[in-house]
XYZ file of C-alpha atoms in Angstrom:
658
model
C 13.221 -39.877 -9.554
C 13.465 -36.606 -11.468
C 15.710 -33.926 -10.079
C 13.715 -31.364 -8.139
C 13.948 -27.716 -9.194
C 15.094 -25.232 -6.542
C 13.859 -21.643 -6.744
C 16.147 -18.909 -7.978
C 17.440 -16.752 -5.110
C 19.108 -13.408 -4.596
C 20.920 -12.471 -1.412
C 21.354 -9.101 0.269
C 22.775 -8.146 3.653
C 24.337 -10.642 6.066
C 22.594 -10.888 9.428
C 23.860 -11.756 12.899
C 21.517 -12.201 15.862
C 23.796 -12.026 18.935
C 22.002 -13.015 22.183
C 23.797 -12.276 25.454
C 23.139 -12.847 29.126
C 24.381 -10.516 31.869
C 26.554 -11.833 34.711
C 24.471 -10.103 37.362
C 26.621 -11.248 40.300
C 29.760 -9.834 38.696
C 27.911 -6.616 37.826
C 26.699 -6.041 41.387
C 30.148 -6.730 42.843
C 32.055 -4.490 40.388
C 33.313 -1.088 41.597
C 31.270 1.869 40.393
C 34.123 3.209 38.235
C 34.330 -0.145 36.425
C 30.576 -0.172 35.805
C 30.747 3.427 34.566
C 33.467 2.495 32.087
C 31.569 -0.632 30.986
C 28.392 1.358 30.337
C 30.310 4.078 28.515
C 32.017 1.588 26.199
C 28.818 -0.409 25.718
C 26.865 2.684 24.703
C 29.693 3.851 22.444
C 29.744 0.489 20.685
C 25.988 0.267 20.199
C 25.582 3.874 19.052
C 28.487 3.623 16.625
C 27.041 0.468 15.104
C 23.522 1.891 14.946
C 25.087 4.806 13.067
C 26.946 2.278 10.815
C 30.320 3.868 11.392
C 31.992 0.527 10.660
C 30.690 -0.143 7.138
C 29.373 1.468 3.973
C 25.781 0.507 4.766
C 23.672 -1.690 6.989
C 21.534 -1.567 10.118
C 21.930 -2.408 13.830
C 19.396 -2.541 16.650
C 19.481 -3.721 20.269
C 16.688 -5.379 22.245
C 16.058 -6.703 25.708
C 15.204 -10.413 25.758
C 12.540 -11.723 28.123
C 12.805 -15.061 29.851
C 15.746 -17.298 30.714
C 17.357 -17.591 27.293
C 19.204 -14.249 27.243
C 19.093 -10.652 28.497
C 19.878 -8.644 25.359
C 19.969 -9.299 21.621
C 22.080 -7.249 19.225
C 20.972 -7.540 15.599
C 23.519 -6.555 12.932
C 22.873 -6.291 9.186
C 25.956 -5.652 7.068
C 26.969 -5.965 3.403
C 29.765 -8.520 4.012
C 30.471 -11.376 6.395
C 33.755 -9.660 7.169
C 31.777 -6.764 8.608
C 29.924 -9.145 10.952
C 33.167 -10.875 11.922
C 34.693 -7.522 12.893
C 31.552 -6.505 14.796
C 31.735 -9.618 16.980
C 35.388 -9.067 17.841
C 34.922 -5.342 18.341
C 32.221 -5.962 20.937
C 34.475 -8.370 22.821
C 37.043 -5.595 23.236
C 34.620 -3.476 25.280
C 34.565 -3.456 29.066
C 30.833 -4.150 28.897
C 31.403 -7.473 27.088
C 33.285 -8.754 30.142
C 29.957 -8.757 32.015
C 28.155 -10.755 29.301
C 28.114 -14.304 28.058
C 26.854 -15.322 24.637
C 23.878 -17.638 24.996
C 22.931 -17.955 21.343
C 23.781 -16.542 17.950
C 22.485 -17.006 14.454
C 24.140 -16.229 11.114
C 22.135 -15.767 7.916
C 21.680 -13.581 4.847
C 18.561 -11.731 3.697
C 17.020 -13.588 0.806
C 14.451 -13.308 -1.965
C 13.457 -16.316 -4.046
C 11.365 -16.906 -7.109
C 8.338 -19.076 -6.523
C 5.682 -16.694 -7.816
C 5.182 -15.683 -11.426
C 6.046 -12.054 -10.730
C 9.216 -12.869 -8.826
C 10.290 -15.284 -11.571
C 10.020 -12.419 -14.050
C 12.391 -10.472 -11.821
C 14.950 -13.277 -11.674
C 14.710 -13.843 -15.404
C 15.585 -10.214 -16.062
C 12.185 -9.245 -17.453
C 11.628 -6.473 -14.913
C 13.262 -3.041 -15.114
C 15.507 -2.125 -12.206
C 13.415 0.971 -11.485
C 10.102 -0.898 -11.469
C 8.033 -1.139 -8.322
C 8.656 -4.900 -8.010
C 12.429 -4.596 -8.409
C 12.610 -1.780 -5.891
C 10.447 -3.730 -3.484
C 12.630 -6.841 -3.662
C 15.747 -4.718 -3.176
C 14.112 -3.171 -0.113
C 13.588 -6.665 1.271
C 17.217 -7.549 0.664
C 18.382 -4.313 2.312
C 15.658 -3.704 4.893
C 15.014 -0.872 7.293
C 14.737 -2.262 10.811
C 11.378 -1.018 12.123
C 10.855 0.891 15.360
C 8.110 -1.486 16.545
C 8.265 -2.166 20.281
C 8.508 -5.972 20.152
C 10.755 -8.363 18.276
C 10.395 -12.126 17.857
C 13.236 -14.142 16.343
C 13.325 -17.861 15.616
C 15.074 -20.235 13.206
C 13.224 -22.831 11.168
C 13.727 -25.549 8.593
C 11.580 -27.471 6.144
C 10.888 -31.073 7.202
C 12.735 -33.918 5.491
C 10.975 -37.119 6.548
C 10.090 -40.027 4.271
C 6.434 -39.001 3.937
C 6.905 -35.282 4.562
C 9.927 -34.197 2.578
C 9.616 -30.611 1.342
C 12.609 -31.006 -0.943
C 11.098 -34.062 -2.585
C 7.954 -32.257 -3.761
C 7.489 -30.775 -7.209
C 8.182 -27.086 -7.791
C 4.533 -26.386 -8.614
C 3.348 -27.988 -5.362
C 5.827 -25.960 -3.316
C 4.760 -22.785 -5.129
C 1.112 -23.510 -4.306
C 2.002 -23.944 -0.623
C 3.944 -20.694 -0.646
C 1.071 -18.808 -2.259
C -1.540 -20.099 0.174
C 0.706 -19.383 3.134
C 1.326 -15.889 1.806
C -2.393 -15.231 1.582
C -2.524 -15.684 5.354
C 0.432 -13.387 5.910
C -0.999 -10.575 3.835
C -3.896 -10.356 6.249
C -1.464 -9.088 8.878
C 0.079 -6.361 6.730
C 0.493 -3.212 8.801
C 0.362 -5.159 12.078
C 3.457 -7.344 11.681
C 6.726 -6.570 9.890
C 9.181 -9.305 9.014
C 12.655 -10.108 7.734
C 13.466 -13.442 6.125
C 17.098 -14.552 6.014
C 18.408 -17.781 4.515
C 20.954 -19.851 6.425
C 21.466 -23.094 4.516
C 25.185 -23.723 4.937
C 25.435 -20.825 7.405
C 23.890 -22.216 10.572
C 22.044 -25.199 12.053
C 18.666 -24.245 10.611
C 17.637 -23.185 7.117
C 16.030 -19.791 7.702
C 16.045 -17.122 10.377
C 12.701 -15.363 10.815
C 12.506 -11.975 12.541
C 9.088 -10.475 13.240
C 8.256 -7.050 14.670
C 5.035 -5.587 16.002
C 3.802 -3.033 18.491
C 1.552 -5.751 19.965
C 2.942 -9.270 20.489
C -0.571 -10.660 20.188
C -0.421 -9.840 16.473
C 2.613 -12.105 16.099
C 0.959 -14.852 18.147
C -2.188 -14.704 16.031
C -0.211 -14.721 12.782
C 1.898 -17.736 13.756
C -1.106 -19.587 15.189
C -3.017 -19.221 11.948
C -0.005 -20.269 9.921
C 0.525 -23.369 12.074
C -2.707 -24.780 10.648
C -1.609 -24.301 7.053
C -0.041 -27.455 5.536
C 3.118 -25.543 4.664
C 3.745 -25.451 8.429
C 1.724 -28.366 9.762
C 3.244 -30.837 7.316
C 6.592 -29.366 6.428
C 7.937 -26.953 9.071
C 10.283 -27.458 12.038
C 11.001 -24.592 14.462
C 13.912 -23.728 16.705
C 13.998 -21.618 19.892
C 12.047 -18.350 20.070
C 13.596 -15.124 21.393
C 11.186 -12.308 22.285
C 12.247 -8.845 23.385
C 11.685 -5.117 23.329
C 13.654 -2.478 21.465
C 15.625 0.137 23.382
C 18.006 2.944 22.471
C 21.716 2.454 23.257
C 21.521 5.453 25.598
C 19.103 3.408 27.733
C 21.692 0.701 28.458
C 22.197 2.054 32.032
C 18.464 1.734 32.641
C 18.521 -1.876 31.405
C 21.315 -2.717 33.827
C 19.486 -0.871 36.627
C 16.343 -2.930 36.120
C 14.339 0.063 34.974
C 11.634 0.112 32.322
C 12.878 0.857 28.834
C 12.568 2.784 26.624
C 13.024 5.462 29.299
C 10.616 7.835 27.603
C 8.836 9.237 30.669
C 11.060 12.256 31.243
C 13.362 14.637 29.411
C 16.588 13.543 31.017
C 15.973 9.919 30.259
C 15.356 10.558 26.590
C 18.060 13.055 25.738
C 21.643 12.441 24.623
C 23.226 12.329 28.083
C 24.581 8.853 27.553
C 27.031 9.422 24.788
C 25.267 10.863 21.780
C 28.501 12.503 20.709
C 29.971 9.162 19.760
C 27.481 8.327 17.057
C 27.499 8.499 13.294
C 30.070 9.297 10.723
C 27.328 9.746 8.162
C 27.786 12.186 5.313
C 27.253 15.794 6.310
C 24.827 18.105 4.571
C 27.144 20.843 3.488
C 26.699 22.713 6.741
C 23.018 23.357 6.270
C 21.813 20.753 8.729
C 18.444 19.086 8.943
C 15.614 21.440 8.198
C 12.273 21.821 9.881
C 10.697 19.081 11.940
C 11.351 15.634 10.596
C 11.693 14.477 14.209
C 13.006 10.996 14.708
C 10.870 9.009 17.066
C 9.705 5.656 18.237
C 7.211 5.314 15.481
C 6.949 2.114 13.592
C 4.906 3.474 10.761
C 7.310 3.911 7.977
C 9.711 1.103 8.645
C 10.224 -2.529 8.085
C 9.346 -2.945 4.432
C 8.445 -6.557 4.976
C 4.802 -7.317 5.444
C 4.034 -11.019 5.803
C 3.240 -12.394 2.403
C 5.466 -10.162 0.334
C 7.225 -10.539 -2.977
C 10.411 -12.416 -3.513
C 10.311 -14.894 -0.647
C 11.061 -18.570 -0.568
C 10.796 -21.809 1.445
C 9.746 -20.198 4.706
C 6.460 -19.572 6.472
C 5.532 -16.126 5.207
C 5.891 -16.199 1.472
C 4.127 -14.871 -1.629
C 4.002 -11.625 -3.482
C 2.024 -8.396 -3.071
C 2.775 -5.149 -4.226
C 8.222 8.272 37.792
C 10.779 10.458 35.956
C 13.678 10.584 38.436
C 13.480 6.903 39.185
C 13.856 6.133 35.501
C 16.829 8.392 34.946
C 20.225 6.700 35.043
C 22.163 9.897 35.667
C 25.260 10.526 37.676
C 28.232 8.306 38.256
C 27.175 7.592 41.801
C 23.767 6.143 40.999
C 22.964 2.484 41.232
C 22.543 2.307 37.486
C 26.175 3.068 36.788
C 25.108 5.744 34.292
C 27.396 8.462 32.968
C 27.940 11.779 34.731
C 25.796 14.751 33.729
C 27.219 16.240 30.541
C 25.133 19.408 30.302
C 27.003 22.722 30.040
C 26.382 26.320 31.059
C 25.478 28.995 28.548
C 24.177 32.547 28.729
C 20.430 32.811 28.243
C 19.386 35.627 25.920
C 16.031 37.033 24.838
C 17.006 37.779 21.236
C 17.458 34.203 19.977
C 14.961 34.823 17.167
C 17.060 37.701 15.854
C 20.297 35.753 16.229
C 19.107 32.751 14.233
C 17.394 35.114 11.791
C 20.741 36.737 10.984
C 21.993 33.228 10.264
C 19.216 32.643 7.713
C 16.869 30.529 9.823
C 13.170 31.408 9.848
C 10.151 30.305 11.793
C 7.877 27.888 9.996
C 10.694 26.532 7.834
C 13.615 25.784 10.173
C 11.795 25.783 13.519
C 8.436 26.429 15.148
C 7.456 29.124 17.634
C 8.217 27.929 21.153
C 11.334 25.933 20.251
C 14.619 26.622 22.053
C 17.872 27.486 20.253
C 21.536 27.267 21.206
C 23.843 29.566 19.233
C 27.521 28.794 19.843
C 30.253 30.816 18.134
C 33.479 29.063 17.113
C 36.836 30.457 16.109
C 37.307 27.520 13.735
C 36.541 27.702 10.018
C 33.068 26.430 9.211
C 34.306 23.699 6.877
C 36.666 22.393 9.591
C 33.839 21.587 12.008
C 31.076 20.587 9.588
C 31.829 16.862 9.931
C 31.829 16.946 13.742
C 28.582 18.911 13.842
C 26.995 16.609 11.272
C 27.933 13.614 13.420
C 26.272 15.244 16.415
C 23.180 16.116 14.382
C 22.902 12.512 13.207
C 23.083 11.338 16.802
C 20.673 13.985 18.096
C 18.136 12.854 15.483
C 17.544 9.750 17.592
C 15.684 11.968 20.058
C 12.135 13.157 19.495
C 12.811 16.678 20.720
C 15.669 17.463 18.357
C 14.741 19.862 15.551
C 18.001 20.691 13.794
C 21.725 21.160 14.438
C 23.744 22.922 11.770
C 26.790 25.093 11.001
C 26.113 28.652 9.836
C 28.480 31.452 8.847
C 27.856 35.191 9.182
C 30.238 38.093 8.522
C 33.271 35.803 8.619
C 32.265 34.158 11.881
C 31.287 30.511 12.380
C 28.250 29.558 14.440
C 26.742 26.248 15.486
C 22.951 26.400 15.900
C 21.098 23.600 17.677
C 17.303 23.827 18.014
C 15.217 21.681 20.360
C 11.556 21.634 21.293
C 12.377 22.143 24.994
C 15.020 24.004 26.995
C 16.014 21.032 29.176
C 16.800 18.998 26.062
C 18.946 21.857 24.729
C 20.777 22.083 28.060
C 21.832 18.444 27.777
C 22.906 18.889 24.157
C 25.027 21.902 25.146
C 27.496 19.610 26.892
C 28.330 17.942 23.587
C 28.367 21.145 21.550
C 30.992 22.727 23.814
C 33.409 19.959 22.793
C 33.448 21.264 19.219
C 36.709 22.938 18.237
C 37.084 26.644 18.931
C 33.834 27.275 20.851
C 34.096 30.768 22.358
C 30.631 32.183 22.981
C 27.684 30.074 24.172
C 24.182 31.514 24.305
C 20.684 30.103 24.173
C 17.133 31.332 24.243
C 13.497 30.661 23.327
C 12.302 31.106 19.777
C 9.057 33.048 20.043
C 7.203 35.420 17.755
C 9.298 38.411 16.705
C 8.465 41.719 18.405
C 9.599 43.710 15.398
C 12.485 46.026 16.252
C 15.810 45.881 14.565
C 15.447 42.307 13.364
C 12.701 43.435 11.030
C 14.758 46.413 9.928
C 17.543 44.057 8.887
C 15.136 41.973 6.859
C 15.508 38.880 9.041
C 12.037 38.740 10.556
C 10.635 35.205 10.807
C 8.139 33.882 8.308
C 4.613 33.256 9.434
C 4.550 29.961 11.345
C 2.874 26.852 10.011
C 0.693 26.866 13.130
C -0.650 30.341 12.308
C -1.438 29.201 8.763
C -3.331 26.214 10.147
C -5.204 28.511 12.522
C -6.220 30.767 9.632
C -7.431 27.833 7.563
C -9.267 26.392 10.555
C -11.012 29.716 11.127
C -12.188 29.582 7.526
C -13.551 26.055 7.898
C -10.741 24.326 6.004
C -9.199 21.249 7.613
C -5.431 21.729 7.507
C -4.223 18.594 9.248
C -1.138 18.138 11.392
C 1.760 20.589 11.927
C 2.722 20.786 8.274
C -0.755 20.279 6.849
C -0.734 16.559 6.272
C -2.944 14.125 8.131
C -2.155 11.636 5.384
C 0.612 11.275 2.815
C -0.658 11.871 -0.702
C 0.870 10.644 -3.931
C -0.388 11.957 -7.243
C 0.781 10.694 -10.631
C -0.425 12.164 -13.904
C -1.072 10.110 -17.012
C -1.815 10.767 -20.671
C -3.858 7.559 -20.737
C -7.617 8.011 -20.686
C -9.332 7.685 -17.332
C -11.212 4.511 -18.313
C -7.949 2.717 -19.083
C -6.530 3.805 -15.751
C -9.667 2.666 -13.920
C -9.010 -0.979 -14.717
C -5.334 -0.830 -13.800
C -5.962 1.062 -10.577
C -8.729 -1.329 -9.512
C -6.151 -4.127 -9.299
C -3.719 -1.932 -7.384
C -6.438 -0.735 -5.022
C -7.347 -4.324 -4.197
C -3.733 -5.021 -3.224
C -3.319 -1.753 -1.329
C -6.497 -2.369 0.685
C -4.802 -5.279 2.444
C -2.692 -2.773 4.382
C -4.050 -0.771 7.288
C -1.970 2.230 6.231
C -3.883 2.600 2.955
C -6.565 5.298 2.985
C -7.739 5.299 -0.627
C -6.515 5.329 -4.229
C -8.685 7.127 -6.772
C -8.637 8.011 -10.482
C -9.508 11.621 -11.346
C -10.169 12.785 -14.892
C -9.441 16.217 -16.331
C -9.506 17.990 -19.675
C -5.930 17.223 -20.664
C -4.610 14.721 -18.126
C -5.873 12.063 -15.780
C -4.505 11.755 -12.271
C -4.257 8.943 -9.741
C -4.278 10.128 -6.122
C -3.205 7.616 -3.470
C -3.499 8.493 0.229
C -1.552 6.674 2.944
C -1.117 7.074 6.691
C 2.690 6.762 6.628
C 5.378 8.208 4.395
C 7.194 4.883 3.891
C 3.974 3.192 2.802
C 3.357 6.005 0.327
C 6.875 5.747 -1.048
C 6.543 1.976 -1.466
C 3.252 2.476 -3.288
C 4.853 5.044 -5.558
C 6.851 2.342 -7.315
C 3.639 0.655 -8.397
C 1.886 3.904 -9.341
C 4.680 4.980 -11.656
C 4.261 1.709 -13.565
C 0.754 2.747 -14.619
C 0.282 3.392 -18.370
C 1.018 6.824 -19.783
C 2.532 8.315 -16.629
C 4.122 11.669 -17.451
C 4.934 13.156 -14.090
C 4.512 13.100 -10.353
C 3.586 16.042 -8.154
C 6.591 17.553 -6.439
C 9.174 16.356 -8.968
C 11.852 18.771 -10.066
C 11.999 22.330 -8.846
C 9.021 24.257 -7.559
C 6.531 23.201 -4.935
C 3.772 20.645 -5.556
C 1.825 22.407 -2.903
C -1.373 20.602 -2.316
C -4.242 18.383 -3.077
C -7.512 19.972 -2.116
C -10.145 17.249 -1.941
C -13.707 18.570 -2.164
C -16.980 16.698 -1.951
C -19.584 18.890 -3.642
C -23.337 18.767 -3.119
C -24.747 17.339 -6.396
C -27.064 20.296 -6.987
C -24.121 22.708 -6.773
C -21.594 20.882 -8.929
C -21.927 23.243 -11.913
C -21.681 26.247 -9.588
C -18.466 24.818 -8.151
C -16.912 24.301 -11.590
C -17.785 27.887 -12.567
C -16.321 29.207 -9.318
C -13.122 27.298 -9.972
C -12.801 28.964 -13.375
C -13.128 32.376 -11.713
C -10.541 31.533 -9.062
C -8.292 30.101 -11.760
C -8.214 33.495 -13.464
C -7.116 35.073 -10.177
C -4.421 32.439 -9.679
C -2.928 33.192 -13.075
C -2.126 36.703 -11.841
C -0.457 35.599 -8.581
C 3.323 35.598 -8.193
C 4.849 32.145 -8.229
C 1.769 30.358 -9.601
C 2.493 27.727 -12.232
C -0.570 25.597 -12.829
C -3.802 24.624 -11.090
C -6.103 21.898 -12.405
C -9.558 20.690 -11.446
C -10.231 16.959 -11.844
C -13.196 14.749 -10.946
C -13.379 11.236 -9.526
C -14.251 8.838 -12.342
C -16.575 6.939 -9.997
C -18.164 9.981 -8.363
C -18.245 13.277 -10.253
C -19.030 15.143 -7.034
C -15.642 14.161 -5.578
C -13.335 16.873 -6.891
C -9.565 17.192 -6.681
C -7.539 20.364 -7.218
C -3.796 20.016 -7.816
C -1.746 23.188 -7.678
C 1.895 23.882 -8.633
C 3.862 26.887 -7.349
C 7.412 28.179 -7.502
C 7.721 27.912 -3.715
C 5.801 27.077 -0.589
C 5.764 30.766 0.392
C 3.977 31.602 -2.873
C 1.338 28.970 -2.176
C 0.853 30.143 1.396
C 0.369 33.696 0.127
C -2.701 32.457 -1.715
C -4.048 30.840 1.442
C -3.746 34.196 3.193
C -5.402 36.125 0.376
C -8.876 37.669 0.427
C -9.722 35.686 -2.707
C -9.155 32.400 -0.901
C -11.095 33.560 2.145
C -14.034 34.594 -0.022
C -13.959 31.266 -1.858
C -14.001 29.276 1.386
C -16.883 31.314 2.741
C -18.821 30.708 -0.468
C -17.986 27.000 -0.318
C -19.777 26.432 2.976
C -23.083 26.383 1.084
C -22.051 24.117 -1.776
C -19.782 21.528 -0.158
C -21.028 18.337 1.470
C -18.174 18.329 4.008
C -15.025 20.243 4.889
C -12.222 20.341 2.330
C -9.210 18.214 3.101
C -5.863 19.828 2.415
C -2.738 17.699 2.074
C 0.758 18.367 0.817
C 1.819 15.947 -1.861
C 4.492 13.413 -0.916
């Protein structure tokens, strides 16, 4: 018999699924001080590993496990097996580990393999490292663990029986099975995320499959459909299934107290009162902190770059290529949950917080929104001496939805730590950690409202007009301005020197692939006088960024909105009544003349959908966002919008370009 050809493979991060049960009798009988220490060390361990303090890169997440098989599952992804070895032994050193017993574990490594034609090109070195396919495969080898509520993990192998031996079939037959199986998986893109890890020689089975979804029925339906495909029905064997729900390390006391997690029903349950100060030794940002409102949250949308049926997979089931508040709060050392004591700290409340943060260079609409709450703590330490500690805190605080920014600022030789939250009670909890920073002398806090003028304006530190007020102005003029920063979708625009007809054919293939994902809104070719543009709209930022790798592979691409300096401010999508199309084009020429005279304006182009000339797209480049917003507030823009009510078929859609 001829020797069978195995697929080429590439490996990424090593994975350890560590499933533990709780010794509930021992937990109930333990003194409160012992339980407090166990929870403290357990949270410290989990938060430090989620922040990847132990390695150069990787991911960690913790889940409850339902049923008799285990109580919690810790999933580690790390670049070396040595990292996983250390993680296991580190956990055993904690007081919390003494109340657990390992019920199951699984060792594997993320894997991509070359069954499809495209993936074979990658393994044969025919694909550039910066191509969309190469970046996609690398994302699969080094995945982002999604924030989906549910996880399902199971091991599997391919059958090796006399009449059903996967490894005795020809390469082409295996590739056909993989392709057909992948076609099923692609139908669940956007509903189920997955990670495939190989374990031949690592563990008792051949692959470890991890699936995530916000609805377990999606996983059930996917696996049911795949069971009927011959790749599974004839050739697959499955091990035990572990199903659980994701929770934050800070919710460990609630897990042990039998409470519902995530504890997201009240402020105290969701804020960093369970050891946020222990997390993250990530690189700091030079003392500037996180800006504006990229709030971290329990949102699965941009994560888990592994839709079923994706590129670079191998002999596994999902292969093929494609482009009551108080009751829930575990607070206080005397509570039944064994939670940590309250860590909040006192500070003086002031009514001039806007002016204080203004003097430190922070403005409304850019660094915070009206109605947020700021802590301003002065330290006697040099700014550079506390930047790392503050950055660690900021990284930890980012796990909480209500954190806006925490940063070090200097003014007139004095060092300040500014921490902004969307609610006062969240700031109060954070204050307990901020007071531990070296040299803290003065602690004040206050609401960030609209400035009342006065001396803050005289000093030139008055806040910029808020993004909410800009939205209100646009809304009043009949222009849809989307969510807090304008976007109801994420828009990618690439420009090409190729003619629009050439792009049409290429984009048609991409659009067909993109349409398999629920997060895809539309992808359209627009033609202009000098350049053509491809605009692709997505519901999530991660989906848009993944798509960008494919868009930049289009012929003749010369640039992407937002690249370099300046501000790729907007796409204004207009649907024009057919009888008024010429009027609209003439009006644009008039407005274009006005734009040329505005400070900060670089270029504004009008393009038309190659399939529908009445679908118009305006792309505008500015030196800064403030310059662009000045146009929105101008009389010229207001007059144009008023005029447009008679010529447009629907309301304009304004998006910022991703």
